Short mmCIF file of C-alpha atoms in Angstrom, two decimals:
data_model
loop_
_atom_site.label_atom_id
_atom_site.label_comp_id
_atom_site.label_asym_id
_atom_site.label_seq_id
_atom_site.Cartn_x
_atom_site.Cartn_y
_atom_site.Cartn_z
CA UNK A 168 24.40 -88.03 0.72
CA UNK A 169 26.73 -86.15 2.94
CA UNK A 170 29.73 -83.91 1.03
CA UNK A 171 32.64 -82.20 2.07
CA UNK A 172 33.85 -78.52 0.79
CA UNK A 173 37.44 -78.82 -0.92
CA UNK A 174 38.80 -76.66 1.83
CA UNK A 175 38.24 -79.68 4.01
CA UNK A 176 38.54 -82.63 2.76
CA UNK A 177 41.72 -85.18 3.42
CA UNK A 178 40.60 -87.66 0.46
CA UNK A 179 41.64 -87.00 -3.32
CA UNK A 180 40.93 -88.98 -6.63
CA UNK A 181 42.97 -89.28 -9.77
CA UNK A 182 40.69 -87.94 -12.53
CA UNK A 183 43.61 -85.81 -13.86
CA UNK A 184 43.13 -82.16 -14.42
CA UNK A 185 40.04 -82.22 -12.55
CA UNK A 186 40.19 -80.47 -9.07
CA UNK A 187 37.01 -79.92 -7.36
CA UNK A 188 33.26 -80.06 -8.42
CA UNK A 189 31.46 -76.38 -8.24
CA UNK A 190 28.13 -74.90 -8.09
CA UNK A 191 26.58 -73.00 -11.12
CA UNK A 192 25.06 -71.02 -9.38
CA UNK A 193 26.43 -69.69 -5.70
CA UNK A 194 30.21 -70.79 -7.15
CA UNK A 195 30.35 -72.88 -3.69
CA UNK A 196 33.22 -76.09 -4.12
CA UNK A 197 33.17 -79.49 -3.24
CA UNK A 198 35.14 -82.82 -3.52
CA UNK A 199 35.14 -84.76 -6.04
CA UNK A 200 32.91 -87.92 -5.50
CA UNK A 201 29.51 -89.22 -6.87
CA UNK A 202 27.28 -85.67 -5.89
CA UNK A 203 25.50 -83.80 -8.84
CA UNK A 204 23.69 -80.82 -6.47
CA UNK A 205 25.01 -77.93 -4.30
CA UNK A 206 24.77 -78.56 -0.15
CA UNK A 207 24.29 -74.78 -0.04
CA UNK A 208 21.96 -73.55 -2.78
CA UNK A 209 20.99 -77.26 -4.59
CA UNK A 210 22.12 -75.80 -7.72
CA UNK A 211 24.07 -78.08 -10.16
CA UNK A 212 27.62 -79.11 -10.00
CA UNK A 213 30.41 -79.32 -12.98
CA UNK A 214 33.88 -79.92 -12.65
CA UNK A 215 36.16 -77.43 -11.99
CA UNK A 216 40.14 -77.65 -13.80
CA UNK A 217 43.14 -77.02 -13.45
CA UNK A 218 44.15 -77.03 -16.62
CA UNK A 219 47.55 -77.05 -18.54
CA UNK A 220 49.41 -74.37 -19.24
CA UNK A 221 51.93 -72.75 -21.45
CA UNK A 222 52.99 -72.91 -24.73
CA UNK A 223 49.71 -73.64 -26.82
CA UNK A 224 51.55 -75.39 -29.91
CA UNK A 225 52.78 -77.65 -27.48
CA UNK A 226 49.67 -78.59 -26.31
CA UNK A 227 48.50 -78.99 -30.01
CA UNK A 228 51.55 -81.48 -30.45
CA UNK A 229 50.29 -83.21 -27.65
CA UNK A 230 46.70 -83.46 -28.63
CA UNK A 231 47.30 -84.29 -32.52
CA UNK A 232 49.64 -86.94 -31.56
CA UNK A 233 47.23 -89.21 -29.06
CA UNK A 234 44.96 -91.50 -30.09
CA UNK A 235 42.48 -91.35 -32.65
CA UNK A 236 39.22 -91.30 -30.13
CA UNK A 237 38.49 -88.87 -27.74
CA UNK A 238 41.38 -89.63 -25.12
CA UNK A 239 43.71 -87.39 -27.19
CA UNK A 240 42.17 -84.70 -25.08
CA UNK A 241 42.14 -86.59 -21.81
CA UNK A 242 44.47 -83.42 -20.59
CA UNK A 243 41.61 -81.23 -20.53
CA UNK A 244 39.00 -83.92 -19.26
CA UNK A 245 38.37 -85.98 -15.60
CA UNK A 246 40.27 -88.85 -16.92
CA UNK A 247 43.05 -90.84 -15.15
CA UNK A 248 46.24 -89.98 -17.36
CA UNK A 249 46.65 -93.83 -18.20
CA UNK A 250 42.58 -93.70 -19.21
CA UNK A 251 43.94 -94.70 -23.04
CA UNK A 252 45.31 -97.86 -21.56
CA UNK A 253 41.81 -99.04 -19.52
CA UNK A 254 39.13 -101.13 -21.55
CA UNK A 255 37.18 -98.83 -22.66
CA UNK A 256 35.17 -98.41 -26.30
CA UNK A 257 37.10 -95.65 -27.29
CA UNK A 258 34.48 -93.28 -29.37
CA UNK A 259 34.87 -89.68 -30.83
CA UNK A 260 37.13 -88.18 -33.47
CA UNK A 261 33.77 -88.95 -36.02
CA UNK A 262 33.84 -87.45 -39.11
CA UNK A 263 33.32 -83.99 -39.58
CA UNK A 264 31.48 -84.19 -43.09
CA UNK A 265 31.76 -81.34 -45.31
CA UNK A 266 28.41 -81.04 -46.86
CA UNK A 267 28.78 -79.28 -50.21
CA UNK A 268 25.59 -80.77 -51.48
CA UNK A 269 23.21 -79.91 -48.50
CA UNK A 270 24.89 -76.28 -48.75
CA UNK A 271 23.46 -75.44 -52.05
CA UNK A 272 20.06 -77.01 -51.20
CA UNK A 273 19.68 -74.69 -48.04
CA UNK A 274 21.76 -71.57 -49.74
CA UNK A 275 25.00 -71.58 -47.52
CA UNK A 276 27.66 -70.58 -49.07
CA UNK A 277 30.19 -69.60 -46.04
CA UNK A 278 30.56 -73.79 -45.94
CA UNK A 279 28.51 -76.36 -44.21
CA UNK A 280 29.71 -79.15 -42.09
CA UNK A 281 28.02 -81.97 -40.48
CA UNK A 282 29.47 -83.49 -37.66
CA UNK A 283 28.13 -87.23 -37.97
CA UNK A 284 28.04 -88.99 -34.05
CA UNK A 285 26.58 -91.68 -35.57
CA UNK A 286 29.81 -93.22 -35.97
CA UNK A 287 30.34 -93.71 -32.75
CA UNK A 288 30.25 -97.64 -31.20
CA UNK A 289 26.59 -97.38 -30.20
CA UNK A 290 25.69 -94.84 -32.92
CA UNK A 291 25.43 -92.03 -31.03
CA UNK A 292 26.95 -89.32 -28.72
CA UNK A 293 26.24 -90.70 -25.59
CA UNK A 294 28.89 -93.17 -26.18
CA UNK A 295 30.95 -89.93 -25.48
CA UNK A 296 29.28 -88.82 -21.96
CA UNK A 297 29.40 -92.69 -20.72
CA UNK A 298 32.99 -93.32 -21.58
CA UNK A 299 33.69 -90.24 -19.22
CA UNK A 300 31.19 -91.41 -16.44
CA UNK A 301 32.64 -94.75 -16.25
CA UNK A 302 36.37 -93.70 -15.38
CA UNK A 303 34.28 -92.13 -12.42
CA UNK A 304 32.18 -94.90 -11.25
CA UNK A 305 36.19 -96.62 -11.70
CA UNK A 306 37.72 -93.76 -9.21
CA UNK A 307 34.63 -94.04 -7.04
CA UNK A 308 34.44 -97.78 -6.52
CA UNK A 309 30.90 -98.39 -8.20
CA UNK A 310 30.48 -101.61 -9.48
CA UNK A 311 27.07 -101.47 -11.07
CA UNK A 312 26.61 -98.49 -13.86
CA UNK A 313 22.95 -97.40 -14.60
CA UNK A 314 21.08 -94.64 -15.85
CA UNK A 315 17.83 -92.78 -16.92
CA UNK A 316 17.44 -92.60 -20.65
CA UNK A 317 15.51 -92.08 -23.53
CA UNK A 318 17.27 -94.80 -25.41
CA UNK A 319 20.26 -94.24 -26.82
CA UNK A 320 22.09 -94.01 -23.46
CA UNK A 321 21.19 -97.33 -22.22
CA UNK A 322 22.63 -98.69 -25.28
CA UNK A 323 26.03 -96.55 -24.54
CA UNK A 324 26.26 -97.70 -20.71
CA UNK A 325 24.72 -101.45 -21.94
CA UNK A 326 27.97 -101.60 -24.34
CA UNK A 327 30.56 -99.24 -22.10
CA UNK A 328 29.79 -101.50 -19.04
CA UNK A 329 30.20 -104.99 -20.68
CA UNK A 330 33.56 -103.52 -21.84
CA UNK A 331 34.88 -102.64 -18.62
CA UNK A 332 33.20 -105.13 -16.56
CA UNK A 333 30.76 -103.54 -14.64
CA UNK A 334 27.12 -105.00 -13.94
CA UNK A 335 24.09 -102.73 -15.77
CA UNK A 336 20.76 -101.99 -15.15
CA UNK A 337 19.27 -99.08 -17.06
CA UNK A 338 15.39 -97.93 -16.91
CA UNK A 339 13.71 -96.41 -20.22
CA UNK A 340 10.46 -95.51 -21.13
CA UNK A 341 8.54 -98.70 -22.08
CA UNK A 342 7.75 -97.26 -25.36
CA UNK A 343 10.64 -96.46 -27.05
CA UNK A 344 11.73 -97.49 -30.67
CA UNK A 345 12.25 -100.92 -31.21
CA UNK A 346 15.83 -100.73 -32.05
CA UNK A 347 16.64 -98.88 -29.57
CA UNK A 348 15.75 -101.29 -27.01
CA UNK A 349 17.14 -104.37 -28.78
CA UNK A 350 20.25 -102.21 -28.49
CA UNK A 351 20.23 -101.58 -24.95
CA UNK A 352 19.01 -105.00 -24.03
CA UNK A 353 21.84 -107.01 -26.15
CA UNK A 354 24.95 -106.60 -24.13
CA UNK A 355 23.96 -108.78 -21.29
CA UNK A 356 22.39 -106.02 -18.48
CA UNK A 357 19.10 -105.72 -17.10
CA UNK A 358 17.02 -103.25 -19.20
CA UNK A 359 13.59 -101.77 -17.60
CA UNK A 360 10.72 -100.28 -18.87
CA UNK A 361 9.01 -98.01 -16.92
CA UNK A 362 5.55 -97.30 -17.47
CA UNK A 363 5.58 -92.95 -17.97
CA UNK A 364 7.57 -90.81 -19.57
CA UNK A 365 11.69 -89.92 -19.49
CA UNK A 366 10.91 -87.59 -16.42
CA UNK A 367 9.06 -90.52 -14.75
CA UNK A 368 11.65 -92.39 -15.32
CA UNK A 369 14.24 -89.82 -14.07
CA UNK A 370 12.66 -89.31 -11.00
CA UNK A 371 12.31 -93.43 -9.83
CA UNK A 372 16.17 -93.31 -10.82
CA UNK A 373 16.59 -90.58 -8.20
CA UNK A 374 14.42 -92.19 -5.24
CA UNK A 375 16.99 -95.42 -6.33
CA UNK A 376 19.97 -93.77 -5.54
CA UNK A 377 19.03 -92.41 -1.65
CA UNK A 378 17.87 -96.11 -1.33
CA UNK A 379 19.50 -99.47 -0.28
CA UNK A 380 18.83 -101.03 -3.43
CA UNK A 381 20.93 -98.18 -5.15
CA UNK A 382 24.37 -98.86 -3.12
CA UNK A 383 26.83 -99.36 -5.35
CA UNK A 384 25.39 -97.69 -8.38
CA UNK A 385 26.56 -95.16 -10.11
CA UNK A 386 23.89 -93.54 -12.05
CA UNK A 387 26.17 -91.92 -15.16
CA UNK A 388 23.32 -89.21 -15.50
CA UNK A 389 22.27 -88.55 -12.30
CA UNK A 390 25.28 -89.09 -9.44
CA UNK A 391 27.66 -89.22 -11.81
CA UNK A 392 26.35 -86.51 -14.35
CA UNK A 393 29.13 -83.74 -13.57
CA UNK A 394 31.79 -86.11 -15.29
CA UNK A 395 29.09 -87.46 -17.52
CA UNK A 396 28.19 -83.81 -19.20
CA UNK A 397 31.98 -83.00 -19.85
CA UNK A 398 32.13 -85.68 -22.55
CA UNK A 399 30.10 -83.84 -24.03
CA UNK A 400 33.11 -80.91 -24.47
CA UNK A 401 34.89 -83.12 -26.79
CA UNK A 402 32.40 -82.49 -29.78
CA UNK A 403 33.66 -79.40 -29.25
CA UNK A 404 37.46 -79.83 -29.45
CA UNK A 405 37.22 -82.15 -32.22
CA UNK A 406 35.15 -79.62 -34.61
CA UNK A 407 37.70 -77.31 -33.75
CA UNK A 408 40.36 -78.96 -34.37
CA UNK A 409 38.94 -80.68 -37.55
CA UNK A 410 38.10 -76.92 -38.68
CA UNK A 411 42.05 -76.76 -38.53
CA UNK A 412 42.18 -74.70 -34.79
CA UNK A 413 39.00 -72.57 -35.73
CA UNK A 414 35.78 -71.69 -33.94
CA UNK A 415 33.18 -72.52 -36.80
CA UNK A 416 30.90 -69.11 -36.63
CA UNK A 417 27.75 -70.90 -36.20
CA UNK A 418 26.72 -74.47 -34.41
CA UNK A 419 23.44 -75.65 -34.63
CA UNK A 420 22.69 -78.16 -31.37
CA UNK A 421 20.17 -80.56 -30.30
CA UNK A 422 18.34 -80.10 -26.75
CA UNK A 423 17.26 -82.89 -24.73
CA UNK A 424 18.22 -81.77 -21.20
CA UNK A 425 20.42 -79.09 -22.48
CA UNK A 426 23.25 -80.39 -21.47
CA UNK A 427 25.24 -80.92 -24.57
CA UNK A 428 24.89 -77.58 -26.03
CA UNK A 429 25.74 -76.03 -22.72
CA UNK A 430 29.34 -78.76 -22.47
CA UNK A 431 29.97 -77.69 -26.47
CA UNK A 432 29.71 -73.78 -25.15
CA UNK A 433 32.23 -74.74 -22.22
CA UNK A 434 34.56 -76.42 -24.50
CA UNK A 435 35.12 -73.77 -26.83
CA UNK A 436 35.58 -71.11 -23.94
CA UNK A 437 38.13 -73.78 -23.01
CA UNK A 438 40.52 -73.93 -26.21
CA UNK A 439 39.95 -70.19 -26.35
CA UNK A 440 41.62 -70.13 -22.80
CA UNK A 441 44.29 -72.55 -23.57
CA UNK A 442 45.06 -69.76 -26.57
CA UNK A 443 44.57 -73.32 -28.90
CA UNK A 444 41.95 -71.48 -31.05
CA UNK A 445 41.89 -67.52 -32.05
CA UNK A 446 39.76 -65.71 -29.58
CA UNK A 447 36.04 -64.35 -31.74
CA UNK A 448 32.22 -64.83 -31.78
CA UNK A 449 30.72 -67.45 -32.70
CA UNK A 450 26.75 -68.24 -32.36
CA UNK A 451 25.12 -71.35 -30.53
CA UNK A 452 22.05 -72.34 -31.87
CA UNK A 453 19.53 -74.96 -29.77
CA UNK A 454 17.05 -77.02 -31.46
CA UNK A 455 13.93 -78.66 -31.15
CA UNK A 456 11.00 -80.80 -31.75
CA UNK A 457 7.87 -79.09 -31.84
CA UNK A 458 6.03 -81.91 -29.62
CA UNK A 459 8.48 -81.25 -26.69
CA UNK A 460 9.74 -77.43 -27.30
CA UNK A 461 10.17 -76.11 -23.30
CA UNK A 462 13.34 -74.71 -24.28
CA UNK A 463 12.28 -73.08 -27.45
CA UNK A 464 9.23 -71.81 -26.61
CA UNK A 465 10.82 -69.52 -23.25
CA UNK A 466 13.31 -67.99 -25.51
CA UNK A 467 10.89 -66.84 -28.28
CA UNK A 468 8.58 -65.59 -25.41
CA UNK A 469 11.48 -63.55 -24.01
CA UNK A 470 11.43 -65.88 -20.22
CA UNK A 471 13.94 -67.12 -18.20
CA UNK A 472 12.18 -69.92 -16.66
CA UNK A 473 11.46 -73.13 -18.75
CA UNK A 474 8.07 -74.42 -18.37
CA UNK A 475 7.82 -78.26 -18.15
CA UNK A 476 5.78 -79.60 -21.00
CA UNK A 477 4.37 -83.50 -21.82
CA UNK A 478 6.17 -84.67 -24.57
CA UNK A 479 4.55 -85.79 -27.88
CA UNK A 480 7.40 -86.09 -30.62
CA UNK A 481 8.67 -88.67 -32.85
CA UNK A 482 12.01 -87.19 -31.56
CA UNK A 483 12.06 -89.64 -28.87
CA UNK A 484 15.74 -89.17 -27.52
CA UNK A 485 14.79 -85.33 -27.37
CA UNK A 486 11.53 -85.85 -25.72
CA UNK A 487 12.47 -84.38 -22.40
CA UNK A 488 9.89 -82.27 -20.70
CA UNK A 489 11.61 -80.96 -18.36
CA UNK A 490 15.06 -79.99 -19.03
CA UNK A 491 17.85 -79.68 -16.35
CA UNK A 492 20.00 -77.33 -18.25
CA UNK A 493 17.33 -75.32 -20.09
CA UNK A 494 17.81 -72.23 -18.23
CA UNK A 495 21.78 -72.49 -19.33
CA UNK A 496 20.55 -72.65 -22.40
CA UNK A 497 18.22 -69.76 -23.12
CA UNK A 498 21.72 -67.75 -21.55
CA UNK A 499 24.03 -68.84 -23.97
CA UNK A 500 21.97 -68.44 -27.01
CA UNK A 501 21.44 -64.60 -25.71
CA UNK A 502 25.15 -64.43 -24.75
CA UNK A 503 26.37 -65.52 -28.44
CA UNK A 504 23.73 -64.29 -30.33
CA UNK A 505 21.86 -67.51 -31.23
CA UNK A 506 18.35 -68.55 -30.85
CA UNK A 507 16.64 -71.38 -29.89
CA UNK A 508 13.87 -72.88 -32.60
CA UNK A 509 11.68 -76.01 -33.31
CA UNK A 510 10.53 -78.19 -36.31
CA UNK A 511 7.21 -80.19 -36.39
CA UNK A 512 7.34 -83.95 -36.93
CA UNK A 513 6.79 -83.75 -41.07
CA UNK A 514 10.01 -81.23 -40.82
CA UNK A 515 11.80 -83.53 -38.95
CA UNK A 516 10.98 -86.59 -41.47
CA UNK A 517 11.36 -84.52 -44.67
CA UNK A 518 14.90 -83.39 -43.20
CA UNK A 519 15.94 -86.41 -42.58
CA UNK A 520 14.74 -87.47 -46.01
CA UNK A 521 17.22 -83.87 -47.13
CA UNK A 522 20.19 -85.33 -45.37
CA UNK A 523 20.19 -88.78 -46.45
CA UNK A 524 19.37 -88.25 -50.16
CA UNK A 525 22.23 -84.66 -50.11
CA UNK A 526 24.96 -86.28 -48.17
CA UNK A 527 24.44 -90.24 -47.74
CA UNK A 528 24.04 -89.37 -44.10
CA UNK A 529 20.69 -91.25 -42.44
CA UNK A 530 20.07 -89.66 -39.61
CA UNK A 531 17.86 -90.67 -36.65
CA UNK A 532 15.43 -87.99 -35.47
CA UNK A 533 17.38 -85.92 -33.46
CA UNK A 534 19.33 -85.18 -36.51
CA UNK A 535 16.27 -84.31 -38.76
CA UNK A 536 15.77 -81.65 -35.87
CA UNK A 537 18.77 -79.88 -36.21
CA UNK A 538 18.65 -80.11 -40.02
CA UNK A 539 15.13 -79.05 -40.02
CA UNK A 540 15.88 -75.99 -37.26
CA UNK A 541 18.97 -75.25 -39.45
CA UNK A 542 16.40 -74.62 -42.97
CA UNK A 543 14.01 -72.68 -40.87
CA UNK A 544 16.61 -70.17 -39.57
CA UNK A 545 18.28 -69.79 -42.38
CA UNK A 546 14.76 -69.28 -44.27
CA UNK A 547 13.62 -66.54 -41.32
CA UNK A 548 16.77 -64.68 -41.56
CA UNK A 549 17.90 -65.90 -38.12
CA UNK A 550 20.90 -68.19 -39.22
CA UNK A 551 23.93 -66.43 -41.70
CA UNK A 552 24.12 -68.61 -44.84
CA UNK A 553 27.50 -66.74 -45.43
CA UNK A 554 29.14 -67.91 -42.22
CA UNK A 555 31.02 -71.47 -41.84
CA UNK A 556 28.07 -73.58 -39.90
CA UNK A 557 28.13 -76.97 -38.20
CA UNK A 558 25.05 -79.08 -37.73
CA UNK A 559 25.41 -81.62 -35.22
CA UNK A 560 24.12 -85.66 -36.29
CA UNK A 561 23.70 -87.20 -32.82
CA UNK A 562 22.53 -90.70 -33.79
CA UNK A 563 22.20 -93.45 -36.44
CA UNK A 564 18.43 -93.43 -38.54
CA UNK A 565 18.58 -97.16 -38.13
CA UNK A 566 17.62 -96.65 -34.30
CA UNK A 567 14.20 -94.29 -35.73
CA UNK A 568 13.25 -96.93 -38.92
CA UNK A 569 9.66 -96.04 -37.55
CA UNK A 570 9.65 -92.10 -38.40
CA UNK A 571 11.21 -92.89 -42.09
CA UNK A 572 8.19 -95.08 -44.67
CA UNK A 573 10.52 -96.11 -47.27
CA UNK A 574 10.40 -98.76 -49.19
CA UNK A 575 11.29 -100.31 -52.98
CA UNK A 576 10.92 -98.22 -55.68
CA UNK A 577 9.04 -100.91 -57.59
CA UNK A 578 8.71 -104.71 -57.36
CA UNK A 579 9.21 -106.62 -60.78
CA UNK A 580 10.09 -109.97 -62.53
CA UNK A 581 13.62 -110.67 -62.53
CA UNK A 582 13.48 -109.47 -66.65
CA UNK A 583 14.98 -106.24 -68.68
CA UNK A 584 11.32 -106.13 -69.64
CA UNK A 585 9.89 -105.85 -66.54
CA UNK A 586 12.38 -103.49 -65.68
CA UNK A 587 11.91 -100.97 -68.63
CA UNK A 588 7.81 -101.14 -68.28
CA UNK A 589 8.73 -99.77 -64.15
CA UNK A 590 9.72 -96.61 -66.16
CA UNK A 591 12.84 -96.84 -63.84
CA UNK A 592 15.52 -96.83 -66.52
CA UNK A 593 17.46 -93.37 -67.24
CA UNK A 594 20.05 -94.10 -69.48
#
C-alpha cells in the first residue's frame, strides 16, 4: 500500500486532535489513512496529537461534563468532534469497583480497585478499541469492518458494525469457547473459523488485505490498528479520573499482544502532560498465562527480544504467541519499575473462583490472570500491598463457563426436610 510523509501530502481527515501517524521506532511521519507499518524502517505506527492546551481545570470541566461513555474524552482521541452524535455503542466509563473484601484476602491495605470491562456492550474491552477503529474505517470510506481475534473482538466489531451499518466478516480460531462464538456470530456478519491458532489467523488476515478480496475492508486490528490501540488509552483516563485526578501507584494489566498495557502507559503520560493529574511514579505491571508466557518469560530472563511460543492456555483471549507489542512491554515495566509475571491454569480458575466469591465480580479468564499475577506478586514481594493498586477485569466469565465446574450445592425434594438433612441450613 503506497503512503505519503505528512510533509507532503495535500489530503487531510477529520479525526480531531489527531495529526499524523508516526513510527515507534525511527520517529519517521505519515498521513493519516488505513497503514499500521513504517515505509522506512517497517516499525509500527501510532497516532501522533495535537492536543489541547491551557488551563487544565478547564479541560476537566470539559471532560466531566460529556457523556457518560468514553466520548467525554474524544478531545484527546482520533474522533470526529461530532463522534457523540454518530451511531455508535457507546462503551467505557465501567465501574471502577473498590474491592475492600479482595484487599484483606490478598493483604493490601494501600486500597484495591478493580476496574470491571465487563460492563461494557459486548462484555469486554474491545468494545473500547472497535468503537475507535470504526470512526476510522468512517473517515476512510471502508464499508466492510473485519478483524483477527481471539474472540472477544469479533463479538465487539460483530455488534459495533451492525450499529453503524457496516458489513462484517471476522476470522477466529475454530476452537474457541462456545460463547464466544455464539457472540460473534449473532449480529448478522460472517464469522470464520480458521483451522490454527490466533497467529494463523493473523497472518491469512494480512495476505487479505494486499488482496482483491480485501478492498474495502478495514481490518480494525491490522490496517486500522493505530486508531484501534488508542481506545485502549481511555481505561486509562477513566481510572484516573474515577481515582478523583490521581495516578493509582500500581496497575496490574493483561497481555495479549501488548497493546493495551502499552495504550494505558501512553494515556497516563498523556493527562500528566495535559497537567490533568499530579506528575509521580507509578508501576505497570503485565500479566500472564503460563501456557502462552512470551512476554513474561523475556523479562524474568533479563532479554529484549520476545520469543514466539505455541499457545496452550485456558486463557484463550490471551493466547497470543507472538505478541506485536511485547518488546514495548518488557520497556515499560523496566521504565516504571514493574514486572511482568504468569499464573498456571489452576491459578487462573481458583482466582477467578477469589474474585467472584470476594467481590460478586465473575470474571472470564483473562481476569483470573491478572488476579492470579496480582496474589503472586504481592506473595514474592514484587507488588506493594501498601500502595493504591488497580487490577484490570477485561471480560465477562459467562464467555469462559468452560474453565469454571460449578454447579448446585445439593439437589433435594422440594421439603424443609430434605433441606435440613443437605446440612445446608446455618441459621
Amino acid at each position: 500500500m503506497a503512503v505519503q510523509s505528512v510533509e507532503s501530502s495535500t489530503t487531510s481527515v477529520a479525526l480531531g486532535p489527531a495529526v499524523a501517524l508516526s513510527c515507534r521506532e525511527c520517529g519517521e511521519r505519515f498521513d493519516l489513512g488505513p497503514i499500521f507499518a513504517c515505509a522506512a524502517c517497517f516499525g509500527p505506527l501510532e497516532v501522533a496529537y495535537d492536543l489541547p492546551t491551557g488551563d487544565p481545570e478547564a479541560l476537566r470541566r470539559r471532560i466531566e461534563a460529556g457523556p457518560d461513555n468514553i466520548w467525554r474524552y474524544a478531545p484527546l482521541l482520533p474522533v470526529p468532534e461530532n463522534v457523540a452524535e454518530k451511531p455508535s455503542l457507546n462503551p467505557g466509563f465501567t465501574k471502577l469497583v473498590k474491592a475492600d473484601n479482595l484487599a484483606r484476602e490478598l493483604g493490601v491495605t494501600g486500597g484495591l480497585y478493580v476496574k470491571d470491562d465487563s460492563g461494557n456492550p459486548t462484555h469486554s474491552f474491545k468494545d473500547r478499541v472497535v468503537a475507535i477503529a470504526v470512526e476510522a474505517a468512517r473517515a476512510f470510506g471502508f464499508t466492510t469492518l473485519s478483524c483477527s481475534s481471539t474472540g472477544n473482538l469479533a463479538g465487539a466489531v460483530g455488534a459495533a458494525a451492525a450499529r453503524a451499518g457496516f458489513k462484517s466478516c471476522v476470522f477466529i480460531p475454530h476452537d474457541l469457547e462456545a460463547g464466544k462464538v455464539v457472540m460473534a456470530a449473532v449480529y448478522g456478519g460472517d464469522l470464520v473459523g480458521i483451522e490454527g491458532t490466533y497467529d494463523d489467523v493473523n497472518r491469512f488476515c494480512s495476505e487479505l488485505i494486499g488482496d482483491p478480496l480485501g478492498e474495502g475492508w478495514g481490518f480494525v486490528n491490522v490496517n486500522l490498528r493505530p486508531y484501534y490501540g488508542e481506545g485502549s488509552k481511555t481505561l486509562a483516563y477513566e481510572i484516573c479520573e474515577q481515582l478523583g485526578w490521581r495516578l493509582p501507584d500500581q496497575i496490574v494489566i493483561p497481555i495479549a499482544s501488548g497493546s493495551q498495557l502499552t495504550k494505558i502507559d501512553k494515556g497516563l503520560k498523556e493527562l500528566i502532560a495535559l497537567g490533568l493529574v499530579e506528575d509521580r511514579p507509578y508501576r505497570i505491571f503485565g500479566a500472564q498465562a503460563a501456557g502462552c508466557s512470551p512476554v513474561s518469560r523475556a523479562f524474568k530472563d533479563g532479554h529484549d527480544v520476545v520469543r514466539p511460543v505455541k499457545p496452550d492456555t485456558i486463557a484463550k483471549s490471551l493466547a497470543i504467541g507472538n505478541p506485536a507489542d511485547g518488546p514495548y512491554v518488557l520497556d515499560i515495566a523496566r521504565r516504571t519499575g514493574g514486572a511482568v509475571e504468569d499464573v498456571d491454569d489452576a491459578e487462573i480458575v481458583d482466582a477467578i473462583r477469589l474474585l467472584a466469591r470476594t467481590e460478586g465480580i465473575f470474571a472470564e479468564t483473562a481476569g483470573g490472570v491478572t488476579v492470579g499475577v496480582t496474589r503472586k506478586l504481592i506473595e514474592r514481594g514484587v507488588l506493594d500491598p501498601a500502595l493504591t493498586t488497580v487490577v484490570l477485569n477485561t471480560g465477562d466469565g459467562l464467555k469462559t463457563l468452560d474453565a469454571v465446574a460449578a454447579g448446585p450445592s445439593a439437589t433435594i425434594r422440594p421439603s424443609l426436610e430434605a433441606f435440613r438433612t443437605a446440612g445446608l441450613a446455618t441459621g
